[in-house]
XYZ file of C-alpha atoms in Angstrom:
342
model
C -161.002 -93.734 164.680
C -163.635 -95.956 165.986
C -164.188 -96.911 169.664
C -165.910 -100.151 170.710
C -166.797 -100.212 174.391
C -166.803 -103.392 176.280
C -167.872 -103.288 180.042
C -166.439 -99.784 180.697
C -165.034 -99.322 184.159
C -166.790 -97.562 186.650
C -165.382 -94.319 188.070
C -163.035 -95.046 191.069
C -162.145 -98.503 190.051
C -158.651 -97.345 189.510
C -156.919 -96.604 192.884
C -155.231 -93.351 193.697
C -151.796 -95.140 193.659
C -152.187 -95.807 189.895
C -151.953 -99.084 188.014
C -149.222 -101.196 186.292
C -149.167 -100.873 182.534
C -148.453 -103.776 180.176
C -147.910 -102.557 176.460
C -147.549 -105.190 173.661
C -146.996 -104.600 169.866
C -148.457 -107.744 168.316
C -148.156 -109.171 164.664
C -148.319 -106.443 162.101
C -147.628 -103.543 164.636
C -144.037 -103.931 165.313
C -143.383 -100.569 163.923
C -145.785 -98.825 166.206
C -144.507 -96.260 168.718
C -142.845 -97.552 171.990
C -144.421 -97.715 175.419
C -142.848 -94.349 176.392
C -144.897 -92.704 173.626
C -148.229 -93.944 175.128
C -147.036 -92.780 178.635
C -146.379 -89.350 177.212
C -149.839 -88.993 175.592
C -151.686 -89.996 178.909
C -149.606 -87.915 181.012
C -150.012 -84.799 178.690
C -153.770 -85.167 179.274
C -153.515 -85.719 183.169
C -151.562 -82.463 183.823
C -148.257 -84.064 183.418
C -148.748 -86.967 185.832
C -147.885 -90.476 184.815
C -150.499 -92.790 186.365
C -148.663 -95.891 185.783
C -146.574 -97.424 188.588
C -144.372 -100.562 188.697
C -145.531 -101.748 192.168
C -148.985 -101.157 193.606
C -151.523 -103.538 194.789
C -151.764 -105.694 191.465
C -154.119 -103.603 189.496
C -152.958 -103.232 185.988
C -153.769 -101.881 182.479
C -153.088 -104.207 179.464
C -152.641 -102.407 176.025
C -152.210 -104.960 173.077
C -151.622 -103.332 169.397
C -152.147 -105.583 166.451
C -152.933 -105.131 162.607
C -156.628 -105.900 161.762
C -157.062 -105.887 157.969
C -156.004 -102.432 156.574
C -156.400 -100.779 160.122
C -154.527 -101.158 163.383
C -156.347 -102.296 166.445
C -155.701 -101.310 170.065
C -157.232 -103.474 172.807
C -157.292 -102.137 176.471
C -158.224 -104.232 179.566
C -158.254 -103.235 183.193
C -157.930 -105.823 185.930
C -158.117 -105.613 189.659
C -155.725 -106.911 192.291
C -157.267 -110.318 192.098
C -156.865 -110.547 188.218
C -160.610 -110.112 187.414
C -161.301 -108.030 184.450
C -163.007 -104.723 185.319
C -163.575 -103.467 181.621
C -162.096 -102.470 178.464
C -162.120 -100.728 175.228
C -161.216 -101.310 171.446
C -159.615 -98.538 169.526
C -159.013 -98.855 165.648
C -157.274 -96.456 163.525
C -155.843 -96.469 159.920
C -152.347 -95.222 161.205
C -150.386 -96.638 164.067
C -149.165 -93.473 165.396
C -152.670 -92.009 165.476
C -153.761 -95.352 167.229
C -151.382 -94.756 170.207
C -152.617 -91.274 170.681
C -156.209 -92.640 170.586
C -155.398 -95.251 173.045
C -153.755 -92.561 175.313
C -156.909 -90.413 175.164
C -159.144 -93.464 176.113
C -156.714 -94.340 179.083
C -156.706 -90.797 180.305
C -160.560 -90.855 180.418
C -160.354 -94.151 182.312
C -157.547 -93.095 184.714
C -159.150 -89.580 185.387
C -159.895 -90.547 189.058
C -156.105 -90.798 189.638
C -155.497 -87.356 188.841
C -158.164 -86.090 191.070
C -157.011 -88.196 194.001
C -153.274 -87.124 193.621
C -153.926 -83.482 193.255
C -153.065 -81.397 196.296
C -155.875 -79.945 198.304
C -156.812 -76.389 197.665
C -155.018 -73.925 200.010
C -157.277 -71.966 202.328
C -156.750 -68.728 200.356
C -158.456 -70.420 197.284
C -161.350 -72.076 199.174
C -164.706 -70.251 198.788
C -164.870 -68.885 202.221
C -168.338 -67.079 201.988
C -169.941 -70.274 200.974
C -168.355 -72.050 203.794
C -169.506 -69.579 206.466
C -172.900 -69.535 204.821
C -173.215 -73.318 205.212
C -172.229 -73.344 208.814
C -175.083 -73.604 211.193
C -175.644 -70.390 213.410
C -176.158 -70.562 217.152
C -179.901 -69.943 218.393
C -180.734 -66.398 219.350
C -180.894 -65.653 223.002
C -183.431 -63.275 224.547
C -182.457 -60.673 227.172
C -183.910 -60.951 230.562
C -186.499 -58.378 229.687
C -187.648 -60.397 226.766
C -186.335 -58.225 224.045
C -183.692 -59.581 221.486
C -180.313 -58.971 222.560
C -179.338 -57.689 219.145
C -180.591 -57.026 215.612
C -182.453 -59.928 214.130
C -180.147 -62.269 212.072
C -180.794 -63.569 208.567
C -181.636 -67.063 208.224
C -178.881 -69.548 207.311
C -178.255 -70.183 203.601
C -179.080 -73.524 202.391
C -176.056 -75.991 201.904
C -174.894 -76.107 198.444
C -175.358 -79.286 196.418
C -172.573 -81.706 196.150
C -169.997 -81.074 193.279
C -170.678 -82.755 190.087
C -167.606 -84.599 188.602
C -165.825 -82.590 186.232
C -166.231 -83.304 182.540
C -163.318 -85.009 180.625
C -160.862 -82.479 179.423
C -160.727 -82.029 175.588
C -158.187 -84.460 174.134
C -154.709 -82.847 173.722
C -153.888 -82.065 170.075
C -151.786 -84.804 168.368
C -148.251 -84.292 168.302
C -147.268 -86.074 165.134
C -143.692 -85.300 165.287
C -143.254 -86.828 168.606
C -144.454 -90.323 167.337
C -142.822 -90.117 163.894
C -139.186 -91.260 164.718
C -138.256 -93.911 162.156
C -136.679 -97.287 162.834
C -133.232 -98.416 161.210
C -133.656 -101.329 158.985
C -130.964 -103.624 157.200
C -131.411 -106.512 155.062
C -129.721 -109.142 152.814
C -130.668 -111.843 150.565
C -130.387 -113.664 147.122
C -132.080 -112.718 143.889
C -132.409 -113.956 140.302
C -132.202 -111.167 137.481
C -132.777 -111.059 133.624
C -131.851 -108.442 131.249
C -128.331 -107.434 132.357
C -126.769 -110.583 130.979
C -127.395 -112.870 128.107
C -129.185 -115.259 130.503
C -130.861 -115.176 133.844
C -128.257 -114.624 136.597
C -128.076 -115.398 140.248
C -127.028 -112.611 142.476
C -127.010 -111.055 146.019
C -128.106 -107.839 147.465
C -128.072 -105.727 150.579
C -129.614 -102.661 151.779
C -129.857 -100.106 154.769
C -132.294 -97.498 155.420
C -134.889 -95.782 157.602
C -138.652 -97.177 158.041
C -141.455 -94.893 159.233
C -145.108 -96.103 159.545
C -146.092 -95.742 155.916
C -142.767 -94.818 153.987
C -139.212 -96.047 153.859
C -135.987 -95.000 152.135
C -133.100 -97.228 151.720
C -129.795 -97.633 149.642
C -129.303 -100.816 148.004
C -126.114 -102.736 146.604
C -126.327 -105.623 144.235
C -123.907 -108.102 142.478
C -125.004 -110.484 139.741
C -122.802 -113.542 139.332
C -121.054 -114.102 135.914
C -123.137 -115.701 133.085
C -121.663 -117.384 130.069
C -122.034 -115.266 126.949
C -120.018 -116.747 124.045
C -117.437 -119.547 123.588
C -114.496 -118.431 121.559
C -111.379 -120.485 120.821
C -111.927 -122.798 123.804
C -112.790 -119.882 126.282
C -116.160 -118.916 127.737
C -116.572 -115.105 127.992
C -118.894 -114.025 130.713
C -120.963 -111.036 131.612
C -121.641 -109.938 135.314
C -122.912 -106.735 136.776
C -122.433 -104.556 139.914
C -124.787 -101.657 140.790
C -126.521 -99.775 143.528
C -130.029 -98.149 143.914
C -132.001 -95.497 145.798
C -135.275 -97.058 146.650
C -138.297 -94.865 148.202
C -141.290 -97.051 149.205
C -144.920 -96.662 150.428
C -146.294 -99.394 152.901
C -149.738 -100.585 153.639
C -150.140 -103.405 156.174
C -147.639 -106.085 154.890
C -147.570 -104.689 151.461
C -145.417 -102.163 149.744
C -144.555 -100.502 146.403
C -141.448 -98.641 145.530
C -139.874 -96.413 142.926
C -136.349 -97.359 141.787
C -133.229 -95.397 140.591
C -130.419 -97.661 139.559
C -127.059 -97.405 138.224
C -123.936 -99.585 137.744
C -121.547 -101.184 135.493
C -121.505 -104.398 133.234
C -118.359 -106.333 133.345
C -117.309 -108.461 130.253
C -114.214 -110.788 130.821
C -112.698 -114.148 129.807
C -113.745 -116.611 132.382
C -110.668 -118.744 131.947
C -108.248 -116.095 130.717
C -108.854 -112.604 132.137
C -107.479 -110.887 129.256
C -109.946 -108.585 127.312
C -111.862 -107.535 130.594
C -113.931 -104.416 130.059
C -116.408 -102.257 131.922
C -119.427 -100.311 130.595
C -121.874 -98.361 132.832
C -125.755 -98.773 132.844
C -128.574 -96.905 134.522
C -132.424 -97.249 134.707
C -135.563 -96.376 136.355
C -138.099 -98.820 137.623
C -140.870 -100.129 139.963
C -140.844 -102.670 142.713
C -143.546 -104.299 144.794
C -143.562 -106.999 147.366
C -144.674 -108.231 150.873
C -142.857 -108.008 154.023
C -144.259 -110.787 156.670
C -143.151 -110.146 160.282
C -141.215 -113.012 161.843
C -140.743 -111.427 165.292
C -140.580 -107.862 166.709
C -137.198 -107.296 165.126
C -137.040 -109.559 162.016
C -139.165 -109.926 158.921
C -139.018 -111.905 155.592
C -139.370 -109.626 152.392
C -140.264 -110.997 148.924
C -139.946 -108.659 146.107
C -140.438 -108.341 142.293
C -139.122 -105.351 140.148
C -139.206 -104.171 136.635
C -136.677 -101.626 135.315
C -136.286 -99.759 131.967
C -132.716 -99.416 131.168
C -131.886 -96.058 129.918
C -128.114 -96.500 129.478
C -127.521 -99.825 127.621
C -123.810 -100.639 126.973
C -123.183 -102.836 123.952
C -120.516 -105.509 124.238
C -118.368 -106.610 121.239
C -117.692 -110.267 121.664
C -114.876 -112.269 119.846
C -115.599 -113.053 116.340
C -117.357 -109.957 115.721
C -120.613 -110.726 117.515
C -122.225 -108.246 119.655
C -124.446 -108.289 122.664
C -126.241 -105.352 124.590
C -128.319 -104.915 127.809
C -131.868 -105.363 127.201
C -134.242 -102.623 127.120
C -136.023 -103.780 130.369
C -134.627 -105.850 133.021
C -136.653 -107.988 135.635
C -135.718 -109.417 139.228
C -137.109 -111.286 142.080
C -135.491 -111.423 145.430
C -135.891 -112.819 148.970
C -134.532 -110.966 151.832
C -134.303 -111.166 155.633
C -134.762 -107.781 157.231
C -133.699 -106.676 160.550
C -135.167 -103.497 162.419
C -133.519 -101.505 165.218
């Protein structure tokens, strides 16, 4: 984590009534934790007190998260009731969950005067009574009519105590990784073009659903490839199509991701005019996938992928006339999906 200080606010600029919070997840940071996670981090370091209020006299804190290269950037700005900027900070981190905790730590330090102002005054039993009595002025001694002191001499009053120094900032609370690690659900659908499962490149469609963490995702995918002509025999085109499913674990860095791929399905051989002679054969393979996911809004993104699969189970089809055709040793595919996050 790195902090870049820009006109830090002076102690006391935040009123005892708190400040309004504006929390925005900008481009590339749509998967960062929600506002409540930031409030929880700040409150945990201020003794359970949430310093952010909805009303107040106009003072507000703005937090904007965004992607900056390979890191995440958090910008903090503090404004007074007239809209004048009082100060701010910039916080960077390689992980978005850690960034939210670092931003919360910075805000807790900024807003610490709120805590001291809202804490109840100490009870009389906890007040340092000896120090108060020592600092109170004593009445002057009076002499008796005979000139002798009326009692034993009194000790001189103790010097007043120096003013209390402001308390040092408390140590940041330990990061609560699990509290900020809830995944977002994702679903997507799109078109593809594949080669290797049919005699010629085939157009198809696929859809998936899964869970997305900050740097990892896991999804289940279904795919269908449209029929491709394989052989013409006695005026009939025989075709080959495929239907399959995959388990896809992926690692994510910024907009880019790489995945492993475990896929299985069946290849269908049939007469495109006369359905007689239809047959199904299973296939299976292992592969790799890579791509880029570009955010379009908070909940939508466009995903472009390419993959390479080594086919472990390769069905061989016997075509009319004694010819044969089999699934290739490797297959390739490219796809464009629209992805929704929830």
